[in-house]
PDB file of C-alpha atoms and ligand atoms in Angstrom:
ATOM      1  CA  MET A   1      18.823 -40.442 -10.496  1.00 52.00           C
ATOM      2  CA  THR A   2      21.384 -38.651  -8.268  1.00 62.00           C
ATOM      3  CA  ALA A   3      20.355 -37.938  -4.568  1.00 87.00           C
ATOM      4  CA  ILE A   4      18.733 -34.552  -4.218  1.00 95.00           C
ATOM      5  CA  ARG A   5      20.134 -32.492  -1.576  1.00 97.00           C
ATOM      6  CA  ASN A   6      19.652 -28.662  -2.634  1.00 98.00           C
ATOM      7  CA  ILE A   7      16.205 -27.551  -3.629  1.00 98.00           C
ATOM      8  CA  VAL A   8      15.138 -24.256  -5.246  1.00 98.00           C
ATOM      9  CA  ILE A   9      11.210 -23.657  -5.360  1.00 99.00           C
ATOM     10  CA  LEU A  10       9.756 -20.687  -7.226  1.00 98.00           C
ATOM     11  CA  THR A  11       6.093 -19.731  -6.597  1.00 98.00           C
ATOM     12  CA  GLY A  12       3.739 -17.426  -8.263  1.00 97.00           C
ATOM     13  CA  ALA A  13       0.202 -15.986  -8.037  1.00 96.00           C
ATOM     14  CA  GLY A  14      -1.241 -19.751  -8.628  1.00 97.00           C
ATOM     15  CA  VAL A  15      -0.040 -20.849  -5.178  1.00 98.00           C
ATOM     16  CA  SER A  16      -2.278 -18.425  -3.670  1.00 98.00           C
ATOM     17  CA  ALA A  17      -5.369 -18.784  -5.826  1.00 97.00           C
ATOM     18  CA  GLU A  18      -6.977 -21.316  -3.865  1.00 98.00           C
ATOM     19  CA  SER A  19      -6.602 -19.075  -0.638  1.00 98.00           C
ATOM     20  CA  GLY A  20      -8.928 -16.642  -2.550  1.00 96.00           C
ATOM     21  CA  ILE A  21      -6.346 -14.165  -3.938  1.00 94.00           C
ATOM     22  CA  ALA A  22      -6.736 -13.318  -7.546  1.00 90.00           C
ATOM     23  CA  THR A  23      -3.722 -14.067  -9.921  1.00 91.00           C
ATOM     24  CA  PHE A  24      -2.045 -11.514 -12.023  1.00 82.00           C
ATOM     25  CA  ARG A  25      -3.749 -12.320 -15.411  1.00 73.00           C
ATOM     26  CA  GLY A  26      -7.167 -13.052 -14.253  1.00 66.00           C
ATOM     27  CA  PRO A  27     -10.174 -12.596 -16.754  1.00 64.00           C
ATOM     28  CA  GLY A  28      -9.492 -10.134 -19.511  1.00 66.00           C
ATOM     29  CA  GLY A  29      -5.815 -10.012 -18.549  1.00 69.00           C
ATOM     30  CA  LEU A  30      -6.654  -7.722 -15.638  1.00 79.00           C
ATOM     31  CA  TRP A  31      -5.226  -7.800 -12.039  1.00 82.00           C
ATOM     32  CA  GLU A  32      -8.378  -7.175  -9.899  1.00 84.00           C
ATOM     33  CA  GLY A  33      -9.905  -5.007 -12.483  1.00 88.00           C
ATOM     34  CA  HIS A  34      -6.957  -2.971 -13.386  1.00 91.00           C
ATOM     35  CA  ARG A  35      -4.621  -3.012 -16.329  1.00 90.00           C
ATOM     36  CA  VAL A  36      -0.994  -4.140 -15.072  1.00 87.00           C
ATOM     37  CA  GLU A  37       0.586  -0.852 -16.426  1.00 88.00           C
ATOM     38  CA  ASP A  38      -1.882   1.244 -14.407  1.00 92.00           C
ATOM     39  CA  VAL A  39      -0.904  -0.147 -11.165  1.00 95.00           C
ATOM     40  CA  CYS A  40       2.389  -1.929 -11.465  1.00 94.00           C
ATOM     41  CA  THR A  41       4.968   0.465 -12.940  1.00 95.00           C
ATOM     42  CA  PRO A  42       7.016   3.346 -11.626  1.00 96.00           C
ATOM     43  CA  GLN A  43       5.094   5.672 -14.308  1.00 96.00           C
ATOM     44  CA  ALA A  44       1.727   4.611 -13.050  1.00 97.00           C
ATOM     45  CA  LEU A  45       2.973   5.594  -9.351  1.00 97.00           C
ATOM     46  CA  HIS A  46       4.213   8.969 -10.685  1.00 96.00           C
ATOM     47  CA  ARG A  47       1.110   9.669 -12.652  1.00 97.00           C
ATOM     48  CA  ASP A  48      -1.514   8.574 -10.141  1.00 97.00           C
ATOM     49  CA  PRO A  49      -0.156   7.921  -6.632  1.00 97.00           C
ATOM     50  CA  GLU A  50      -3.549   7.936  -4.999  1.00 97.00           C
ATOM     51  CA  LEU A  51      -4.807   4.967  -7.273  1.00 97.00           C
ATOM     52  CA  VAL A  52      -1.721   2.932  -6.914  1.00 97.00           C
ATOM     53  CA  HIS A  53      -1.312   3.262  -3.174  1.00 98.00           C
ATOM     54  CA  ARG A  54      -5.109   2.564  -2.847  1.00 97.00           C
ATOM     55  CA  PHE A  55      -4.703  -0.533  -4.974  1.00 97.00           C
ATOM     56  CA  TYR A  56      -2.063  -1.954  -2.825  1.00 98.00           C
ATOM     57  CA  ASP A  57      -3.904  -0.730   0.377  1.00 98.00           C
ATOM     58  CA  GLU A  58      -6.856  -3.024  -0.800  1.00 97.00           C
ATOM     59  CA  ARG A  59      -4.570  -5.885  -1.445  1.00 97.00           C
ATOM     60  CA  ARG A  60      -2.969  -5.573   1.962  1.00 98.00           C
ATOM     61  CA  ALA A  61      -6.289  -5.361   3.720  1.00 98.00           C
ATOM     62  CA  LYS A  62      -7.396  -8.644   1.730  1.00 97.00           C
ATOM     63  CA  LEU A  63      -4.799 -10.448   3.589  1.00 98.00           C
ATOM     64  CA  GLY A  64      -6.722 -10.374   6.707  1.00 97.00           C
ATOM     65  CA  GLU A  65      -9.637 -12.232   4.968  1.00 97.00           C
ATOM     66  CA  VAL A  66      -7.591 -15.124   3.661  1.00 98.00           C
ATOM     67  CA  GLU A  67      -5.642 -17.990   5.022  1.00 98.00           C
ATOM     68  CA  PRO A  68      -2.603 -20.113   3.817  1.00 98.00           C
ATOM     69  CA  ASN A  69      -3.825 -23.321   1.735  1.00 99.00           C
ATOM     70  CA  ALA A  70      -2.672 -26.820   1.709  1.00 99.00           C
ATOM     71  CA  ALA A  71       0.171 -25.823  -0.837  1.00 99.00           C
ATOM     72  CA  HIS A  72       1.626 -23.244   1.426  1.00 99.00           C
ATOM     73  CA  ARG A  73       1.290 -25.607   4.243  1.00 99.00           C
ATOM     74  CA  ALA A  74       3.164 -28.590   2.499  1.00 99.00           C
ATOM     75  CA  LEU A  75       5.990 -26.021   1.412  1.00 99.00           C
ATOM     76  CA  ALA A  76       6.447 -25.062   5.085  1.00 99.00           C
ATOM     77  CA  ARG A  77       6.376 -28.710   6.216  1.00 98.00           C
ATOM     78  CA  LEU A  78       9.116 -29.353   3.578  1.00 98.00           C
ATOM     79  CA  ASP A  79      11.159 -26.450   4.850  1.00 98.00           C
ATOM     80  CA  ALA A  80      10.907 -27.553   8.478  1.00 98.00           C
ATOM     81  CA  GLU A  81      11.933 -31.390   7.522  1.00 98.00           C
ATOM     82  CA  TRP A  82      14.348 -31.002   4.588  1.00 98.00           C
ATOM     83  CA  THR A  83      17.867 -31.223   5.998  1.00 97.00           C
ATOM     84  CA  GLY A  84      19.449 -30.122   2.631  1.00 97.00           C
ATOM     85  CA  GLU A  85      19.716 -26.734   1.287  1.00 98.00           C
ATOM     86  CA  LEU A  86      16.320 -25.247   0.301  1.00 98.00           C
ATOM     87  CA  LEU A  87      15.221 -22.020  -0.740  1.00 99.00           C
ATOM     88  CA  LEU A  88      11.643 -20.792  -1.481  1.00 99.00           C
ATOM     89  CA  VAL A  89      11.480 -17.733  -3.686  1.00 98.00           C
ATOM     90  CA  THR A  90       8.261 -16.304  -4.334  1.00 98.00           C
ATOM     91  CA  GLN A  91       6.823 -13.768  -6.639  1.00 98.00           C
ATOM     92  CA  ASN A  92       4.011 -13.233  -4.442  1.00 98.00           C
ATOM     93  CA  VAL A  93       3.690 -10.134  -2.183  1.00 98.00           C
ATOM     94  CA  ASP A  94       1.027 -11.717   0.112  1.00 98.00           C
ATOM     95  CA  ASP A  95       2.396 -13.176   3.389  1.00 98.00           C
ATOM     96  CA  LEU A  96       0.739 -16.706   3.135  1.00 98.00           C
ATOM     97  CA  HIS A  97       4.070 -18.583   2.722  1.00 98.00           C
ATOM     98  CA  GLU A  98       5.374 -16.986   6.071  1.00 98.00           C
ATOM     99  CA  ARG A  99       1.952 -17.562   7.895  1.00 98.00           C
ATOM    100  CA  ALA A 100       2.122 -20.978   6.998  1.00 98.00           C
ATOM    101  CA  GLY A 101       5.548 -21.327   8.602  1.00 98.00           C
ATOM    102  CA  SER A 102       8.038 -21.019   5.812  1.00 98.00           C
ATOM    103  CA  LYS A 103      11.449 -19.618   6.957  1.00 98.00           C
ATOM    104  CA  ARG A 104      13.719 -19.980   4.193  1.00 98.00           C
ATOM    105  CA  LEU A 105      12.091 -17.529   1.929  1.00 98.00           C
ATOM    106  CA  ILE A 106      12.717 -14.602  -0.261  1.00 98.00           C
ATOM    107  CA  HIS A 107       9.968 -12.214  -1.627  1.00 98.00           C
ATOM    108  CA  MET A 108      11.788 -11.328  -4.783  1.00 98.00           C
ATOM    109  CA  HIS A 109       9.023  -8.903  -5.894  1.00 98.00           C
ATOM    110  CA  GLY A 110       8.471  -7.247  -2.435  1.00 98.00           C
ATOM    111  CA  GLU A 111       5.957  -7.341   0.225  1.00 98.00           C
ATOM    112  CA  LEU A 112       2.296  -5.868   0.833  1.00 98.00           C
ATOM    113  CA  LYS A 113       3.168  -5.623   4.372  1.00 98.00           C
ATOM    114  CA  SER A 114       6.172  -3.429   3.889  1.00 98.00           C
ATOM    115  CA  ALA A 115       6.637   0.195   3.114  1.00 98.00           C
ATOM    116  CA  LEU A 116       9.637   1.568   0.967  1.00 98.00           C
ATOM    117  CA  CYS A 117      11.087   4.963   1.058  1.00 98.00           C
ATOM    118  CA  ALA A 118      11.551   6.266  -2.372  1.00 97.00           C
ATOM    119  CA  ARG A 119      14.211   8.677  -1.097  1.00 98.00           C
ATOM    120  CA  CYS A 120      16.605   6.893   1.136  1.00 98.00           C
ATOM    121  CA  GLY A 121      15.577   3.272   0.294  1.00 98.00           C
ATOM    122  CA  ASP A 122      14.845   2.243   3.926  1.00 98.00           C
ATOM    123  CA  SER A 123      12.091  -0.405   4.089  1.00 98.00           C
ATOM    124  CA  GLY A 124      10.073  -1.714   6.994  1.00 97.00           C
ATOM    125  CA  ALA A 125       7.038  -3.504   8.320  1.00 98.00           C
ATOM    126  CA  TRP A 126       3.673  -1.755   7.503  1.00 98.00           C
ATOM    127  CA  GLU A 127       0.254  -3.271   8.417  1.00 97.00           C
ATOM    128  CA  GLU A 128      -1.991  -0.313   7.870  1.00 97.00           C
ATOM    129  CA  SER A 129      -3.129   1.691   4.866  1.00 98.00           C
ATOM    130  CA  LEU A 130      -0.355   3.722   3.359  1.00 98.00           C
ATOM    131  CA  PRO A 131      -1.549   6.791   1.819  1.00 98.00           C
ATOM    132  CA  PRO A 132       0.799   8.929  -0.487  1.00 98.00           C
ATOM    133  CA  GLY A 133       2.834  11.359   1.494  1.00 97.00           C
ATOM    134  CA  SER A 134       3.435   8.895   4.680  1.00 98.00           C
ATOM    135  CA  VAL A 135       6.546   9.939   6.372  1.00 98.00           C
ATOM    136  CA  CYS A 136       9.733   7.795   6.482  1.00 98.00           C
ATOM    137  CA  GLY A 137      10.903   7.052   9.805  1.00 97.00           C
ATOM    138  CA  ASN A 138      14.460   6.852   8.697  1.00 98.00           C
ATOM    139  CA  CYS A 139      15.070  10.219   6.762  1.00 98.00           C
ATOM    140  CA  GLY A 140      11.804  12.095   7.623  1.00 98.00           C
ATOM    141  CA  ALA A 141      10.741  12.715   3.881  1.00 98.00           C
ATOM    142  CA  ALA A 142       7.127  12.201   2.963  1.00 98.00           C
ATOM    143  CA  THR A 143       8.202   9.695   0.160  1.00 98.00           C
ATOM    144  CA  LEU A 144       6.838   6.122   1.474  1.00 98.00           C
ATOM    145  CA  ARG A 145       5.539   3.870  -1.271  1.00 98.00           C
ATOM    146  CA  PRO A 146       4.243   0.373  -1.378  1.00 98.00           C
ATOM    147  CA  ASP A 147       7.346  -1.952  -1.281  1.00 98.00           C
ATOM    148  CA  ILE A 148       6.323  -3.676  -4.551  1.00 98.00           C
ATOM    149  CA  VAL A 149       8.899  -4.379  -7.394  1.00 98.00           C
ATOM    150  CA  PHE A 150       7.292  -2.713 -10.410  1.00 97.00           C
ATOM    151  CA  PHE A 151       7.932  -3.651 -13.867  1.00 94.00           C
ATOM    152  CA  GLY A 152      11.440  -2.024 -14.939  1.00 93.00           C
ATOM    153  CA  GLU A 153      12.680  -2.284 -11.153  1.00 96.00           C
ATOM    154  CA  MET A 154      15.309  -4.617  -9.987  1.00 97.00           C
ATOM    155  CA  PRO A 155      13.942  -7.827  -8.036  1.00 98.00           C
ATOM    156  CA  TYR A 156      15.467  -8.133  -4.498  1.00 98.00           C
ATOM    157  CA  ARG A 157      18.321 -10.445  -3.523  1.00 98.00           C
ATOM    158  CA  MET A 158      18.930 -11.747  -7.087  1.00 98.00           C
ATOM    159  CA  GLU A 159      22.661 -12.743  -6.163  1.00 98.00           C
ATOM    160  CA  GLU A 160      21.525 -14.923  -3.334  1.00 98.00           C
ATOM    161  CA  ILE A 161      18.958 -16.503  -5.633  1.00 98.00           C
ATOM    162  CA  GLU A 162      21.128 -16.939  -8.527  1.00 98.00           C
ATOM    163  CA  ARG A 163      23.620 -18.590  -6.255  1.00 98.00           C
ATOM    164  CA  ALA A 164      21.207 -20.878  -4.801  1.00 98.00           C
ATOM    165  CA  ILE A 165      19.930 -21.920  -8.153  1.00 98.00           C
ATOM    166  CA  SER A 166      23.440 -22.687  -9.424  1.00 98.00           C
ATOM    167  CA  ARG A 167      23.845 -25.029  -6.471  1.00 98.00           C
ATOM    168  CA  ALA A 168      20.374 -26.741  -6.811  1.00 98.00           C
ATOM    169  CA  ASP A 169      19.894 -30.530  -7.619  1.00 98.00           C
ATOM    170  CA  LEU A 170      16.316 -29.757  -8.119  1.00 98.00           C
ATOM    171  CA  PHE A 171      14.418 -26.731  -9.327  1.00 98.00           C
ATOM    172  CA  VAL A 172      10.691 -26.594  -8.845  1.00 98.00           C
ATOM    173  CA  SER A 173       8.141 -23.848 -10.296  1.00 98.00           C
ATOM    174  CA  ILE A 174       4.599 -23.567  -8.859  1.00 98.00           C
ATOM    175  CA  GLY A 175       1.851 -21.449 -10.029  1.00 97.00           C
ATOM    176  CA  THR A 176       3.446 -19.137 -12.195  1.00 96.00           C
ATOM    177  CA  SER A 177       2.794 -18.186 -15.836  1.00 92.00           C
ATOM    178  CA  GLY A 178       6.470 -18.052 -16.667  1.00 90.00           C
ATOM    179  CA  ALA A 179       5.747 -14.683 -18.343  1.00 88.00           C
ATOM    180  CA  VAL A 180       7.658 -12.282 -15.901  1.00 90.00           C
ATOM    181  CA  TYR A 181      11.361 -12.025 -16.319  1.00 93.00           C
ATOM    182  CA  PRO A 182      13.886 -12.594 -14.766  1.00 96.00           C
ATOM    183  CA  ALA A 183      11.907 -15.263 -12.643  1.00 96.00           C
ATOM    184  CA  ALA A 184      10.718 -16.896 -15.845  1.00 95.00           C
ATOM    185  CA  GLY A 185      14.422 -17.593 -16.761  1.00 97.00           C
ATOM    186  CA  PHE A 186      15.478 -19.391 -13.595  1.00 98.00           C
ATOM    187  CA  VAL A 187      14.514 -22.717 -15.065  1.00 98.00           C
ATOM    188  CA  GLN A 188      17.211 -22.227 -17.701  1.00 98.00           C
ATOM    189  CA  THR A 189      19.891 -21.412 -15.146  1.00 98.00           C
ATOM    190  CA  ALA A 190      19.030 -24.283 -13.197  1.00 98.00           C
ATOM    191  CA  ARG A 191      19.320 -26.591 -16.212  1.00 98.00           C
ATOM    192  CA  TYR A 192      22.525 -24.875 -17.270  1.00 98.00           C
ATOM    193  CA  HIS A 193      23.812 -25.980 -13.825  1.00 97.00           C
ATOM    194  CA  GLY A 194      22.403 -29.620 -14.146  1.00 97.00           C
ATOM    195  CA  ALA A 195      19.482 -29.467 -11.972  1.00 98.00           C
ATOM    196  CA  ASP A 196      16.463 -31.528 -12.409  1.00 98.00           C
ATOM    197  CA  THR A 197      13.487 -29.399 -13.240  1.00 98.00           C
ATOM    198  CA  LEU A 198       9.750 -29.814 -12.300  1.00 98.00           C
ATOM    199  CA  GLU A 199       6.690 -27.496 -13.044  1.00 98.00           C
ATOM    200  CA  MET A 200       3.263 -27.650 -11.186  1.00 98.00           C
ATOM    201  CA  ASN A 201       0.541 -25.517 -12.624  1.00 97.00           C
ATOM    202  CA  LEU A 202      -2.907 -25.477 -13.540  1.00 96.00           C
ATOM    203  CA  ASP A 203      -2.431 -24.719 -17.234  1.00 92.00           C
ATOM    204  CA  PRO A 204       0.514 -25.063 -19.394  1.00 89.00           C
ATOM    205  CA  SER A 205       2.853 -22.053 -18.713  1.00 86.00           C
ATOM    206  CA  GLU A 206       4.943 -19.957 -21.195  1.00 86.00           C
ATOM    207  CA  GLY A 207       7.883 -22.072 -19.948  1.00 89.00           C
ATOM    208  CA  SER A 208       6.435 -25.458 -19.745  1.00 91.00           C
ATOM    209  CA  GLY A 209       8.858 -26.564 -22.489  1.00 94.00           C
ATOM    210  CA  TRP A 210      11.957 -25.877 -20.288  1.00 96.00           C
ATOM    211  CA  PHE A 211      10.969 -28.263 -17.584  1.00 97.00           C
ATOM    212  CA  ALA A 212      11.996 -32.054 -17.514  1.00 97.00           C
ATOM    213  CA  GLU A 213       8.417 -32.878 -16.026  1.00 97.00           C
ATOM    214  CA  SER A 214       5.320 -30.799 -15.911  1.00 97.00           C
ATOM    215  CA  ARG A 215       2.360 -31.711 -13.515  1.00 98.00           C
ATOM    216  CA  ARG A 216      -0.894 -30.199 -14.289  1.00 98.00           C
ATOM    217  CA  GLY A 217      -3.579 -29.528 -11.738  1.00 98.00           C
ATOM    218  CA  PRO A 218      -4.395 -27.278  -8.609  1.00 98.00           C
ATOM    219  CA  ALA A 219      -1.407 -26.427  -6.301  1.00 98.00           C
ATOM    220  CA  GLY A 220      -3.454 -27.391  -3.346  1.00 98.00           C
ATOM    221  CA  VAL A 221      -3.398 -30.871  -4.608  1.00 98.00           C
ATOM    222  CA  LEU A 222      -0.209 -31.230  -6.433  1.00 98.00           C
ATOM    223  CA  VAL A 223       2.115 -29.847  -3.907  1.00 99.00           C
ATOM    224  CA  PRO A 224       1.231 -31.974  -0.920  1.00 98.00           C
ATOM    225  CA  GLU A 225       1.422 -35.083  -3.075  1.00 98.00           C
ATOM    226  CA  TRP A 226       4.867 -33.939  -4.257  1.00 98.00           C
ATOM    227  CA  VAL A 227       6.257 -33.067  -0.786  1.00 98.00           C
ATOM    228  CA  ASP A 228       4.858 -36.274   0.627  1.00 98.00           C
ATOM    229  CA  GLY A 229       6.688 -38.185  -2.195  1.00 97.00           C
ATOM    230  CA  LEU A 230       9.946 -36.265  -1.599  1.00 97.00           C
ATOM    231  CA  LEU A 231      10.070 -36.593   2.260  1.00 97.00           C
ATOM    232  CA  ALA A 232       9.121 -40.409   1.866  1.00 95.00           C
ATOM    233  CA  GLN A 233      12.497 -40.971  -0.222  1.00 90.00           C
ATOM    234  CA  ALA A 234      14.659 -38.779   1.885  1.00 82.00           C
TER     235      ALA A 234
HETATM  236  P1  NAD B 301       0.211 -15.045 -13.143  1.00 59.21           P
HETATM  237  O1  NAD B 301      -1.017 -14.534 -12.521  1.00 59.21           O
HETATM  238  O2  NAD B 301       0.835 -14.461 -14.116  1.00 59.21           O
HETATM  239  O3  NAD B 301       0.021 -16.757 -13.350  1.00 59.21           O
HETATM  240  C1  NAD B 301      -0.526 -17.519 -12.395  1.00 59.21           C
HETATM  241  C2  NAD B 301      -0.250 -18.968 -12.927  1.00 59.21           C
HETATM  242  O4  NAD B 301      -0.874 -19.814 -11.849  1.00 59.21           O
HETATM  243  C3  NAD B 301      -1.085 -19.108 -14.381  1.00 59.21           C
HETATM  244  O5  NAD B 301      -0.183 -19.944 -15.244  1.00 59.21           O
HETATM  245  C4  NAD B 301      -2.171 -20.110 -13.810  1.00 59.21           C
HETATM  246  O6  NAD B 301      -2.587 -21.154 -14.813  1.00 59.21           O
HETATM  247  C5  NAD B 301      -1.576 -20.826 -12.422  1.00 59.21           C
HETATM  248  N1  NAD B 301      -2.699 -21.282 -11.374  1.00 59.21           N
HETATM  249  C6  NAD B 301      -3.902 -20.509 -11.372  1.00 59.21           C
HETATM  250  N2  NAD B 301      -4.537 -21.216 -10.336  1.00 59.21           N
HETATM  251  C7  NAD B 301      -3.786 -22.246  -9.928  1.00 59.21           C
HETATM  252  C8  NAD B 301      -3.701 -23.105  -8.836  1.00 59.21           C
HETATM  253  N3  NAD B 301      -4.915 -23.321  -8.238  1.00 59.21           N
HETATM  254  N4  NAD B 301      -2.871 -24.140  -8.810  1.00 59.21           N
HETATM  255  C9  NAD B 301      -1.661 -24.017  -9.532  1.00 59.21           C
HETATM  256  N5  NAD B 301      -1.629 -23.152 -10.592  1.00 59.21           N
HETATM  257  C10 NAD B 301      -2.632 -22.163 -10.771  1.00 59.21           C
HETATM  258  O7  NAD B 301       1.183 -15.057 -11.905  1.00 59.21           O
HETATM  259  P2  NAD B 301       2.894 -14.920 -11.693  1.00 59.21           P
HETATM  260  O8  NAD B 301       3.365 -15.658 -12.827  1.00 59.21           O
HETATM  261  O9  NAD B 301       3.125 -15.029 -10.219  1.00 59.21           O
HETATM  262  O10 NAD B 301       2.925 -13.309 -12.137  1.00 59.21           O
HETATM  263  C11 NAD B 301       3.798 -12.653 -11.563  1.00 59.21           C
HETATM  264  C12 NAD B 301       3.373 -11.336 -10.998  1.00 59.21           C
HETATM  265  O11 NAD B 301       2.169 -11.452 -10.227  1.00 59.21           O
HETATM  266  C13 NAD B 301       4.293 -11.267  -9.820  1.00 59.21           C
HETATM  267  O12 NAD B 301       5.087 -10.137  -9.930  1.00 59.21           O
HETATM  268  C14 NAD B 301       3.534 -11.125  -8.517  1.00 59.21           C
HETATM  269  O13 NAD B 301       4.096 -10.100  -7.665  1.00 59.21           O
HETATM  270  C15 NAD B 301       2.163 -10.596  -9.027  1.00 59.21           C
HETATM  271  N6  NAD B 301       0.987 -11.079  -8.197  1.00 59.21           N
HETATM  272  C16 NAD B 301       1.102 -11.543  -6.883  1.00 59.21           C
HETATM  273  C17 NAD B 301      -0.080 -11.925  -6.269  1.00 59.21           C
HETATM  274  C18 NAD B 301       0.051 -12.451  -4.800  1.00 59.21           C
HETATM  275  O14 NAD B 301       0.876 -11.996  -3.986  1.00 59.21           O
HETATM  276  N7  NAD B 301      -0.739 -13.484  -4.504  1.00 59.21           N
HETATM  277  C19 NAD B 301      -1.277 -12.085  -6.854  1.00 59.21           C
HETATM  278  C20 NAD B 301      -1.408 -11.446  -8.239  1.00 59.21           C
HETATM  279  C21 NAD B 301      -0.219 -11.033  -8.718  1.00 59.21           C
HETATM  280 ZN1   ZN B 302      13.607   7.625   3.920  1.00 59.21          ZN
END
């Protein structure tokens, strides 16, 4: 095995499950009791802004009741101690990676604690509830919306992510169902560029077949074990 220097890690809702945040496709394929197309599309926001804003207000408020778990903490330790390149790309909109201490982090699907202006594209930190009609501090229009990348919208910082993956020696995917593109395709890009690939997930994911190695179990157990092993080798 060639020495590992550059690492890209992709996380999904499963990494936050043990903190008490529901995953996307919970019981019945719903997200906190809602059909994904009712809370996670531009059409839903247009049709029923009250419902969509309230949904993300509830998710944002919930962040005050949860804490990072052992998986978030282990990834933050890896970030602090790994001297090679490292990028943590999360599909999660919660703030648990940064609260655990991760620094080299991209929220590719946006953040609950951010508001986006639908008119001028400005975005900034937002802690409180965000009712429809909230006013943008940049352009003055009453067009602030949750800073969440909906289905059909372009994820953030894709060029940076693709560049990091193309340079990675190791690509690791944790707690994601592998159903949402383009994130689900990252493993294929990583393989194309010759990276080793590892998946850690509770259940087999839709992309499991793409990974050189798949480990099954809770992220709170698997991730600290993996980080300990990696740092011991380094
Ligand atoms: P998903 O819900 O589709 O899949 C979660 C995966 O995690 C499943 O394969 C499941 O088997 C696995 N899992 C569940 N518990 C686990 C555990 N304890 N340890 C390891 N794995 C576990 O989630 P996804 O693939 O991230 O879906 C993508 C979309 O969901 C993203 O766009 C994201 O924005 C959104 N989302 C985010 C959050 C969050 O921010 N915490 C929560 C729900 C949904
Ligand atoms: Zn604006």
